[in-house]
CSV table of C-alpha atoms and ligand atoms in Angstrom, one decimal:
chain,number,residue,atom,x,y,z
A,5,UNK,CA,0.4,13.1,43.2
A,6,UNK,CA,2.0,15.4,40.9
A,7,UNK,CA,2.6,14.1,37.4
A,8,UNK,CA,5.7,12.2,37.7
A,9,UNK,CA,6.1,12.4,33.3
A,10,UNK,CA,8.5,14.9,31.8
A,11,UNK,CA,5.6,17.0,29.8
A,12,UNK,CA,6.9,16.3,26.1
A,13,UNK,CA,4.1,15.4,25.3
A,14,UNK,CA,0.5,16.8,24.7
A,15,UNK,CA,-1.6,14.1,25.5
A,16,UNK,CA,-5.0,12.9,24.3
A,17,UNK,CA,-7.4,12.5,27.3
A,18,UNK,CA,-8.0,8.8,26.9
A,19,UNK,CA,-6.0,5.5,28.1
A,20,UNK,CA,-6.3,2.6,26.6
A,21,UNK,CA,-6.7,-0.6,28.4
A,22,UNK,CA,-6.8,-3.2,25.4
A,23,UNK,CA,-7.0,-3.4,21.2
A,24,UNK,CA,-7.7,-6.0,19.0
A,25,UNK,CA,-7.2,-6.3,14.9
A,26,UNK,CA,-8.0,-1.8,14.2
A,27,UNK,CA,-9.9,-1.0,17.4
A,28,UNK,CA,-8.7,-0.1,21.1
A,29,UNK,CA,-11.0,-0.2,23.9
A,30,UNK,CA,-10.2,2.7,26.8
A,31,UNK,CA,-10.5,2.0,30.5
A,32,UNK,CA,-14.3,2.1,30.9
A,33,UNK,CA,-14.6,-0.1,28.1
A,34,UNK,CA,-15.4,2.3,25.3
A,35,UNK,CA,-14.2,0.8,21.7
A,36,UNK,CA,-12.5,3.3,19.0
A,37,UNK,CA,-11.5,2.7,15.4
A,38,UNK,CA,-7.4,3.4,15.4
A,39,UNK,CA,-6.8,5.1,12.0
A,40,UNK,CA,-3.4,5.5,13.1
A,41,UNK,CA,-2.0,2.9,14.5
A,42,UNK,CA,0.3,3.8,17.0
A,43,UNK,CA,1.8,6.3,14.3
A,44,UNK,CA,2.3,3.8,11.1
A,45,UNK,CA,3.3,0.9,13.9
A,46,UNK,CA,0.5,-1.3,14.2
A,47,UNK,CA,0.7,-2.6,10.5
A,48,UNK,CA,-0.9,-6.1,12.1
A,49,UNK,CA,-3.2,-4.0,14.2
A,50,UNK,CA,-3.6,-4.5,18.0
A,51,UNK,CA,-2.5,-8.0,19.9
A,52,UNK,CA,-2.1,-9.7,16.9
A,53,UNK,CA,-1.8,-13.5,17.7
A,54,UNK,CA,1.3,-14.2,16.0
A,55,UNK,CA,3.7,-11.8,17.1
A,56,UNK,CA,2.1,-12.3,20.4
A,57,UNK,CA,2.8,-15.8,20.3
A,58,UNK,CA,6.8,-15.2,19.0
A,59,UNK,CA,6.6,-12.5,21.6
A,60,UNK,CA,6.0,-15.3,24.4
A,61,UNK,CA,7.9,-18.1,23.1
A,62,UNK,CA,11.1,-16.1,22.7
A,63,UNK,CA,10.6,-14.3,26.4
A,64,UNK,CA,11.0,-17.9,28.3
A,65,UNK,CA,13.5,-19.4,26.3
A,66,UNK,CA,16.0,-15.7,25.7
A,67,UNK,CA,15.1,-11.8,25.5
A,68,UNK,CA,18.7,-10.6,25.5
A,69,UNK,CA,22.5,-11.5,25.5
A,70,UNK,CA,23.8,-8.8,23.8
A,71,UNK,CA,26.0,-8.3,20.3
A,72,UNK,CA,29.3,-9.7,22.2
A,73,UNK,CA,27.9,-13.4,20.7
A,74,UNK,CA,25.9,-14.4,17.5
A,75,UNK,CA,22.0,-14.1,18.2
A,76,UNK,CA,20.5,-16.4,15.7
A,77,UNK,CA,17.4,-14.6,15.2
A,78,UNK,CA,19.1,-11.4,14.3
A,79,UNK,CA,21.0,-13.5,11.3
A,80,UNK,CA,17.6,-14.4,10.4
A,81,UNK,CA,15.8,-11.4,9.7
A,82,UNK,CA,18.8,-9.9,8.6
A,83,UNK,CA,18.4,-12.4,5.7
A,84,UNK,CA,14.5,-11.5,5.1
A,85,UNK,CA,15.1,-8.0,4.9
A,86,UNK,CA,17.8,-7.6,3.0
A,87,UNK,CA,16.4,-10.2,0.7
A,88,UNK,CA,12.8,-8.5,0.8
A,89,UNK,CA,15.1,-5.0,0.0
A,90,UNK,CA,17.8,-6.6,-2.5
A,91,UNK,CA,20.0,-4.4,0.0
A,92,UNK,CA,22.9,-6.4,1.2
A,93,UNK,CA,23.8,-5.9,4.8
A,94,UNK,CA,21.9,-4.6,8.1
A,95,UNK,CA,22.6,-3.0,11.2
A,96,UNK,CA,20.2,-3.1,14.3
A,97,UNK,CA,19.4,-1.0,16.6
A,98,UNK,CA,15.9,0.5,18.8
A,99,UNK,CA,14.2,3.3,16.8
A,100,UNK,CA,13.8,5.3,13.6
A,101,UNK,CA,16.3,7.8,15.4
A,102,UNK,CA,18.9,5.2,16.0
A,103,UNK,CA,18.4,4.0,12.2
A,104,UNK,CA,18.9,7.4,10.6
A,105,UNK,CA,21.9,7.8,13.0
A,106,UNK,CA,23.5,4.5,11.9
A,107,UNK,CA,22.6,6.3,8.4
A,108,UNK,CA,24.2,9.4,8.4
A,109,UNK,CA,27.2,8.0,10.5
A,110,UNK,CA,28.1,5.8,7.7
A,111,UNK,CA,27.6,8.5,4.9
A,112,UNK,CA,30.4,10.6,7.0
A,113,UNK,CA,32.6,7.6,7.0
A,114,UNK,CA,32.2,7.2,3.7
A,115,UNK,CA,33.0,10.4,3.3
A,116,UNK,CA,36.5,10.3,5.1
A,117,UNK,CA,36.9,7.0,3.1
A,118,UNK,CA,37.4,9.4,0.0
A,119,UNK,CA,39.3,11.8,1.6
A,120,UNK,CA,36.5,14.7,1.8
A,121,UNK,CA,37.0,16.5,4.9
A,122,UNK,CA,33.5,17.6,5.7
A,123,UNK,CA,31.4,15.4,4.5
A,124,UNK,CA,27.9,17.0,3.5
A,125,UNK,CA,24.9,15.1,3.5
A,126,UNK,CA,21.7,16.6,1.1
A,127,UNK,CA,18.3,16.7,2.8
A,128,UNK,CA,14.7,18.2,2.5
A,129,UNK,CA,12.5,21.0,3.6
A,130,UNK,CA,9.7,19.7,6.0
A,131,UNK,CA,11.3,16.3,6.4
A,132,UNK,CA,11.1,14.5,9.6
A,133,UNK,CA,14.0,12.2,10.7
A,134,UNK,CA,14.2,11.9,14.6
A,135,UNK,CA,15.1,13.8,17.9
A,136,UNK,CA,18.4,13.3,18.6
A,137,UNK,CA,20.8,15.9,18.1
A,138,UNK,CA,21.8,15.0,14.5
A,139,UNK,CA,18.6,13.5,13.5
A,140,UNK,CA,16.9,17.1,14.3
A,141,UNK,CA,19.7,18.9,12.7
A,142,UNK,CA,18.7,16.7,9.5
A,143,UNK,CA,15.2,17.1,9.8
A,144,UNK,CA,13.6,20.3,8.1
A,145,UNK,CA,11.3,21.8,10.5
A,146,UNK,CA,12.5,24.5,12.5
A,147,UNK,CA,10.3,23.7,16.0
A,148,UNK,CA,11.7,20.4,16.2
A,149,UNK,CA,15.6,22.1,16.1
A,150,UNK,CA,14.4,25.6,18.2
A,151,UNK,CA,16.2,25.8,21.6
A,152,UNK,CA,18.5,23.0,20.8
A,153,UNK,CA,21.3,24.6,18.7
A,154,UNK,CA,24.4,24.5,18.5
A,155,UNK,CA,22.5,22.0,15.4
A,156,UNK,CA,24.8,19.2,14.5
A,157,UNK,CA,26.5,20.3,11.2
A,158,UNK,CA,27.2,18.4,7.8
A,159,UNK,CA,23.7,19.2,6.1
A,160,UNK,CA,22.3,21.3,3.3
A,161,UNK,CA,18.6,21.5,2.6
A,162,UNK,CA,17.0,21.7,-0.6
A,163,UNK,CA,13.2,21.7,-1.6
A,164,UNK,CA,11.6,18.2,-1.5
A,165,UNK,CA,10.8,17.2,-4.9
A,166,UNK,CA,13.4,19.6,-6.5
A,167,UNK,CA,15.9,18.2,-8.6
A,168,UNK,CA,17.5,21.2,-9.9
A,169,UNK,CA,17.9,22.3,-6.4
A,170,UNK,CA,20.4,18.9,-5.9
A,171,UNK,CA,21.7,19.8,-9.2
A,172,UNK,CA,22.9,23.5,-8.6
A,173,UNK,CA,24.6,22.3,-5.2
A,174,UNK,CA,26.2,19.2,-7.3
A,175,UNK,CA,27.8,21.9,-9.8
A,176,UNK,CA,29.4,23.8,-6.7
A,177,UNK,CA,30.2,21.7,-3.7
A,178,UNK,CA,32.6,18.7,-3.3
A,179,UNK,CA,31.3,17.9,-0.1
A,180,UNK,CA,28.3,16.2,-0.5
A,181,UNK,CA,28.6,12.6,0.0
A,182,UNK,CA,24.6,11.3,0.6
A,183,UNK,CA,20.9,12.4,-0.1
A,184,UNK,CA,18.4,11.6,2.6
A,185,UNK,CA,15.2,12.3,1.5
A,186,UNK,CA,11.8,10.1,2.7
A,187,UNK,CA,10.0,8.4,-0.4
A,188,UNK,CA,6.8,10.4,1.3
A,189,UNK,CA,7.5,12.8,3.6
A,190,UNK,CA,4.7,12.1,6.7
A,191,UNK,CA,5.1,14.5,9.6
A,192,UNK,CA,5.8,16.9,6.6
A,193,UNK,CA,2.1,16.3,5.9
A,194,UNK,CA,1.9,13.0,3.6
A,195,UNK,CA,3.7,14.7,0.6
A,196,UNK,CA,4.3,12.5,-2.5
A,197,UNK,CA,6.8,13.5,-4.8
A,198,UNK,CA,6.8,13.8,-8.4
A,199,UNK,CA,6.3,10.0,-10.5
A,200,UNK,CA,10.2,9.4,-10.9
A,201,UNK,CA,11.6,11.5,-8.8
A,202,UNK,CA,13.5,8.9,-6.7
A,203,UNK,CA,14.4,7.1,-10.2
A,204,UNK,CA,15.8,10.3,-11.2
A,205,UNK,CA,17.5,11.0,-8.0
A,206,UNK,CA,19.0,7.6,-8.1
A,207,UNK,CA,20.7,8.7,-11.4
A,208,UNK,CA,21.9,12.1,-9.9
A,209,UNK,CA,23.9,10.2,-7.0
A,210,UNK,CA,25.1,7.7,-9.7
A,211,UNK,CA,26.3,10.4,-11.7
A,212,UNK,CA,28.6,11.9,-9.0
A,213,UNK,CA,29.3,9.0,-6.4
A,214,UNK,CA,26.6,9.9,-4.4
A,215,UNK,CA,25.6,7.5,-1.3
A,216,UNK,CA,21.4,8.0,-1.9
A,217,UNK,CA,19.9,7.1,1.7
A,218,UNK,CA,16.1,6.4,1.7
A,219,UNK,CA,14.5,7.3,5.3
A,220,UNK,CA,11.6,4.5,4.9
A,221,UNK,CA,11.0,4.3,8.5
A,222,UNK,CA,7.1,5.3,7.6
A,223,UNK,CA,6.4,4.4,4.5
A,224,UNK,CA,8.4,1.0,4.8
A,225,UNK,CA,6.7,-2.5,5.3
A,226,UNK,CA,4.0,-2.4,3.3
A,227,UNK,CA,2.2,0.5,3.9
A,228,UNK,CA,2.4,2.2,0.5
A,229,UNK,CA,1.5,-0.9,-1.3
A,230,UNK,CA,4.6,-2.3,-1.9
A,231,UNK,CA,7.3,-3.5,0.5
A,232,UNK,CA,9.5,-0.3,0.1
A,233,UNK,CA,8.4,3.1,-1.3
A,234,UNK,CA,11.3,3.2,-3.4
A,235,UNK,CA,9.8,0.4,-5.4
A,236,UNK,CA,7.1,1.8,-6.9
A,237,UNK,CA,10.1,3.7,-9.2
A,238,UNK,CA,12.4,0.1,-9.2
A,239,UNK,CA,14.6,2.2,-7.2
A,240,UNK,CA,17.4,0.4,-4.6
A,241,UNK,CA,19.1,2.6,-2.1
A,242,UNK,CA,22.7,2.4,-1.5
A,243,UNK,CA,21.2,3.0,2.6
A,244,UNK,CA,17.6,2.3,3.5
A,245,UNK,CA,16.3,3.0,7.4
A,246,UNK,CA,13.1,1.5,9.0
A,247,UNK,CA,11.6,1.0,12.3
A,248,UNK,CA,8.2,2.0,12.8
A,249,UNK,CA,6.2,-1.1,11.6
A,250,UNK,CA,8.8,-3.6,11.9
A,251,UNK,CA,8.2,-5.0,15.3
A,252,UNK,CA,4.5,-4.3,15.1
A,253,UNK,CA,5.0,-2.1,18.3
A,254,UNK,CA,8.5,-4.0,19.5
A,255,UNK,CA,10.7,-1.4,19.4
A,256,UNK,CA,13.0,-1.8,16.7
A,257,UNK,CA,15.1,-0.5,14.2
A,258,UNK,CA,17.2,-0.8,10.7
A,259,UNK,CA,19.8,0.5,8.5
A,260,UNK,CA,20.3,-1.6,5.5
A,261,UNK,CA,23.1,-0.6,3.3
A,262,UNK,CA,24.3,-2.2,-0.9
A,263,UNK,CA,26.7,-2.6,-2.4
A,264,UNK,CA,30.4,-0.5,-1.1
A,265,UNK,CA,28.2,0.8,1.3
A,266,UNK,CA,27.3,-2.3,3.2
A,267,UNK,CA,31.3,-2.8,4.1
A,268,UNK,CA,31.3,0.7,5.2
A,269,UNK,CA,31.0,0.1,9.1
A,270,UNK,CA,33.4,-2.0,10.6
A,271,UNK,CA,34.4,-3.0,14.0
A,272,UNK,CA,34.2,-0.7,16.4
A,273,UNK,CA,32.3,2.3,14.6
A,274,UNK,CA,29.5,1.4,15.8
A,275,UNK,CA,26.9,-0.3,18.1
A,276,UNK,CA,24.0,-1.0,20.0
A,277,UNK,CA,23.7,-3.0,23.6
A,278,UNK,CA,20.2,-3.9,23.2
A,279,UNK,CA,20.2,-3.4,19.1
A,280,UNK,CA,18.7,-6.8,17.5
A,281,UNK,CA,17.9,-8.7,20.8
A,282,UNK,CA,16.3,-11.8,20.1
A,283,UNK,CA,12.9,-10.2,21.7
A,284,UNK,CA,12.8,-7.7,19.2
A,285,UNK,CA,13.9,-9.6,16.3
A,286,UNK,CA,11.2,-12.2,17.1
A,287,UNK,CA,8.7,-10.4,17.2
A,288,UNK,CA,10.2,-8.5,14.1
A,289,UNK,CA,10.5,-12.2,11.6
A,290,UNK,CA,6.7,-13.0,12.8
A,291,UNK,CA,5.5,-9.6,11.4
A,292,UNK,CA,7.1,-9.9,8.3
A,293,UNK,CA,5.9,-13.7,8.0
A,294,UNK,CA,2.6,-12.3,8.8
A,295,UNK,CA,2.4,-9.6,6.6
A,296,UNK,CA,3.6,-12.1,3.8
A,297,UNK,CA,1.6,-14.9,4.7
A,298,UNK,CA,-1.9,-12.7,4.5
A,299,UNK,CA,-0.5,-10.8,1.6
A,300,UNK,CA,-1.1,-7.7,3.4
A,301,UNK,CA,1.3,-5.4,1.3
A,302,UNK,CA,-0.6,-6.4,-1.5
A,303,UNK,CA,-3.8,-5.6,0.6
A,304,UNK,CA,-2.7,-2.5,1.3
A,305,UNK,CA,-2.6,-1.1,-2.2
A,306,UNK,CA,-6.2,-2.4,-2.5
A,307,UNK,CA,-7.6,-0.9,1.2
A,308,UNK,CA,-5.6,2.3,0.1
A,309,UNK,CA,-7.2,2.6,-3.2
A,310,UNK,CA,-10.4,2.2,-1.7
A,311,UNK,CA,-10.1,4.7,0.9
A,312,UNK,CA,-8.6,7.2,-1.4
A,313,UNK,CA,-12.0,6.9,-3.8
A,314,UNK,CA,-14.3,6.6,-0.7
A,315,UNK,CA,-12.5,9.5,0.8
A,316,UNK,CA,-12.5,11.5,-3.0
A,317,UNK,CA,-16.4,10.9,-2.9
A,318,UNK,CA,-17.8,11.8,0.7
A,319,UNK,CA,-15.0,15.0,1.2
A,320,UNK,CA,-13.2,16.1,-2.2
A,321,UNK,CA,-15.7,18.3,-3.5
A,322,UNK,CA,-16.1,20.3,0.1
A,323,UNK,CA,-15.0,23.8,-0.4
A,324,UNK,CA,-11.8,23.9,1.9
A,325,UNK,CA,-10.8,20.6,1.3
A,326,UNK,CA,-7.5,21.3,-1.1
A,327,UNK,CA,-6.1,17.8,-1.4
A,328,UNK,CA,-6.3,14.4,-0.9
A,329,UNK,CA,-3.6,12.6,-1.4
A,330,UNK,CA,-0.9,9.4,-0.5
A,331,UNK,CA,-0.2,5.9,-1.7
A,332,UNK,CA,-1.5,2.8,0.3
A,333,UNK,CA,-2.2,3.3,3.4
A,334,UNK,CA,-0.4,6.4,4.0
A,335,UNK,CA,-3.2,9.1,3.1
A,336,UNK,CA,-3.8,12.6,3.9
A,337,UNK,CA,-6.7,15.4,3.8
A,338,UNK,CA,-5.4,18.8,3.0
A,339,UNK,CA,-7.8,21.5,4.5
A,340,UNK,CA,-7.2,25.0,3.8
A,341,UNK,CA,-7.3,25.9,7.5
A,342,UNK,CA,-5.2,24.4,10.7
A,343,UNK,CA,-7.5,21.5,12.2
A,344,UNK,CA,-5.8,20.0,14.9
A,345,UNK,CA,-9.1,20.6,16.6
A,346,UNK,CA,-10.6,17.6,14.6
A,347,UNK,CA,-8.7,15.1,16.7
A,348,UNK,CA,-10.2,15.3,19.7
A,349,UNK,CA,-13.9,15.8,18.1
A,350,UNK,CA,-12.8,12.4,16.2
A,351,UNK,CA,-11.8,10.9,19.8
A,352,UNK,CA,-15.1,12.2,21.4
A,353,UNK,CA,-17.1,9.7,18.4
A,354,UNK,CA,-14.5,6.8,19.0
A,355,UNK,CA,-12.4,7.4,15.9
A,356,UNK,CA,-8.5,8.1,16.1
A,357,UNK,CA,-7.0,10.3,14.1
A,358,UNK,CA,-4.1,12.4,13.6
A,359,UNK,CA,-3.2,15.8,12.1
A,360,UNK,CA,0.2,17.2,10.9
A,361,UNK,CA,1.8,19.9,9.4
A,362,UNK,CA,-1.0,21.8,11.1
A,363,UNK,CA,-3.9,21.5,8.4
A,364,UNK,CA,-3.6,18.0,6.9
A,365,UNK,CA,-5.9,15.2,8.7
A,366,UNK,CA,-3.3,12.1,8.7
A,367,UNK,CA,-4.8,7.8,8.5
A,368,UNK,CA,-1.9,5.8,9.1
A,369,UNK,CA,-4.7,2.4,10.0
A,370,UNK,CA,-3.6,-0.8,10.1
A,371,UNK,CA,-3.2,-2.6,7.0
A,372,UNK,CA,-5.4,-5.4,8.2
A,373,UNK,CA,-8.4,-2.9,7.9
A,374,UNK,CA,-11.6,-4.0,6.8
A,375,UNK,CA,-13.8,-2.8,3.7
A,376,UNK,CA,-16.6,-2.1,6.9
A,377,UNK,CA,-14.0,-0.8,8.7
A,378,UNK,CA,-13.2,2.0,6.0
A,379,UNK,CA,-16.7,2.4,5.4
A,380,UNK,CA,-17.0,3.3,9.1
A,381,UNK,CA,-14.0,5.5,9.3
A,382,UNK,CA,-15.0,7.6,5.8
A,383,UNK,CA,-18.2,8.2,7.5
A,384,UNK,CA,-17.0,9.0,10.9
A,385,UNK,CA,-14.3,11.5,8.5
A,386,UNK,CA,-16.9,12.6,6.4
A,387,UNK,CA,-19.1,13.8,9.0
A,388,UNK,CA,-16.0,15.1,11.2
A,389,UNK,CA,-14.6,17.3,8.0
A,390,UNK,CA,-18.3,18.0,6.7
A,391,UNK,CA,-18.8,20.2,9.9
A,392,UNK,CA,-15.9,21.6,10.5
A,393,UNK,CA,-15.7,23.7,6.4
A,394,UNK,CA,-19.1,24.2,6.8
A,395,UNK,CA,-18.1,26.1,10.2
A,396,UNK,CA,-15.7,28.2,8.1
A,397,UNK,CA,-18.4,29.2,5.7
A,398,UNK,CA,-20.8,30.6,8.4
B,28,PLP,C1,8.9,8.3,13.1
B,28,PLP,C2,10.0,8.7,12.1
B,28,PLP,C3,11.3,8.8,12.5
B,28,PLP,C4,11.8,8.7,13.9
B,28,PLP,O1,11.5,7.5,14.5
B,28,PLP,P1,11.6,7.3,16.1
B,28,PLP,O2,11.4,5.8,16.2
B,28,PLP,O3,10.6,8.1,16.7
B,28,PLP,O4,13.0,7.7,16.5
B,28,PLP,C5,12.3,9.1,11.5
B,28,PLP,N1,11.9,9.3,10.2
B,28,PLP,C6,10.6,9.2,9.8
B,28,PLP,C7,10.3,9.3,8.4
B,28,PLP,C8,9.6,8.9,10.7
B,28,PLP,O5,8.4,8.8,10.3
């Protein structure tokens, strides 16, 4: 049989059968250690017990009735989050994509609202913020927009961590409307900003009505340490977007808007059939009570830190490693030559991996990780990176 799958994708030769907690196991029974959990989703790791449990419970009593009637469990982690967020209001819908959509939908309204006519929206070099047509046209990397143009216009792009950059566009457009910026760019390869740039950010938009939008789809829920990215700097958004690890692998997604921006969609802007069904928001509230109830954000800054330091030790000092860097559980090796080849070497010793922006190796593991489990995965790195400089040398 010809391969029935649109080719979007280059796979990895490996199919997994089942996971449990940070390991999968393929077909023929082989275990791996998932350092990337389904690409920042797996925050619980693999068949977690209690979102598998909401997962059954809420499939025999209702999975979907759409958002013509009131879905209690949507109401209900609309209250978490936006209490978790201090944001006030939510919107639901599937996917990070969807999210940033909602986003920059509500930044142009917004913009009408005040009577500009083309509403402009302020976004970064190598960012990453989905694949639909105005999500690619925002995002800053030119192979994911190639062959797709006519782009969807309303953006300007600007250095990441460049605040005069924002400031010489502030002093000669009266366009701009939003910034959307990620707290840590991750396809862009796990680059953190200067300390205070989002506080300073914050003040920038302040200063001249600015909506600022936070894209937190991969550093939200924990992974960084703390709940949001943005709160390492005590920043609040006026829009925040998630997805990834909200649903633990439930597809999922949200744009939470404060303050004047939260009243900004009304009736009949927008929508979602399946957005917020009570399957996904389920398994959504039982991954937050989870990740509460195990303090695993907290764990997170801890596992991080001792990656980072284990990571600093075994590979920091290798001539062409440049960088190690991230916060939490968001961490990434900067080698000085493209290594996508070190993905499937990692594969072929049971380790998953992932590398982006071309040359930076990219751990996204669950935040349930073990202290044996990093000790396993910083030797499995160590000898994986070890080899591959020393290659470059000879
Ligand atoms: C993954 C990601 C997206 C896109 O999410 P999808 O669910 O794939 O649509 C958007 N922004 C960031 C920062 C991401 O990491």
């Amino acid at each position: 049989m010809p391969n029935p799958l649109m080719a979007t994708y280059a796979r990895l030769p490996v199919t997994f059968h089942h996971g449990e907690g940070c390991r999968l196991f393929d077909e023929n029974g082989k275990a791996y250690l998932d350092a990337i959990g389904g690409i920042a989703v797996c925050a619980l790791g693999h068949a977690h017990p209690r979102v598998t449990q909401a997962l059954c419970e809420q499939a025999g009593r209702l999975v979907h009735t759409s958002n013509l009637y009131g879905i209690a469990r949507q109401r209900e982690l609309g209250e978490r989050l936006t209490s978790l967020a201090g944001m006030d209001r939510v919107f639901f819908g599937n996917s990070g994509a969807e999210a940033n959509e909602a986003a920059i939908k509500l930044a142009r309204l917004h913009g009408h609202a005040r009577g500009i006519a083309t509403p402009t929206i302020i976004v970064a070099e190598n960012s990453f913020h989905g694949r639909t047509m105005a999500t690619l046209s925002a995002t800053g990397n030119r192979k994911v927009q190639a062959g797709f143009e006519p782009l969807v216009g309303g953006f300007i792009r600007v250095p990441f961590d460049d605040l005069e950059a924002i400031r010489r566009i502030a002093e000669n457009s009266d366009e701009v409307v939003a910034v959307l910026v990620e707290p840590i760019q991750g396809e862009g390869g796990v680059r953190v900003p200067t300390d205070g740039y989002l506080r300073d950010l914050r003040a920038l938009c302040d200063a001249h009505h600015w909506l600022l939008m936070l894209d937190e789809i991969q550093t939200g829920m924990g992974r960084t340490g703390r709940w949001f990215a943005c709160q390492h700097e005590a920043v609040t958004p006026d829009v925040m977007t998630l997805a990834k690890a909200l649903g633990n692998g439930v597809p999922i997604g949200a744009c939470l808007a404060s303050g004047a921006a939260a009243e900004v969609l009304g009736p009949g802007t927008h929508g979602s059939t399946f957005g917020g069904n009570p399957l996904a928001c389920a398994a959504a509230s039982a991954t937050i009570e989870t990740l509460d109830q195990e303090a695993l954000v907290a764990r997170a800054a801890d596992a991080g830190e001792r990656l980072m330091a284990s990571l600093r030790e075994r590979v920091g000092g290798l001539d062409g490693v440049t960088e190690i860097r991230g916060r939490g559980l968001m961490i990434g090796i900067e080698l000085e030559r493209p290594c996508g080849g070190l993905v499937n070497r990692a594969l072929d010793q049971g380790l998953l991996i992932n590398v982006t922006a071309g040359h930076v190796v990219r751990l996204l593991p669950p935040l349930v990780i073990s202290d044996a489990e990093i000790e396993e995965l910083v030797d499995g790195l160590g000898r994986l990176i070890g080899a591959f400089v020393a290659s470059e040398a000879a």
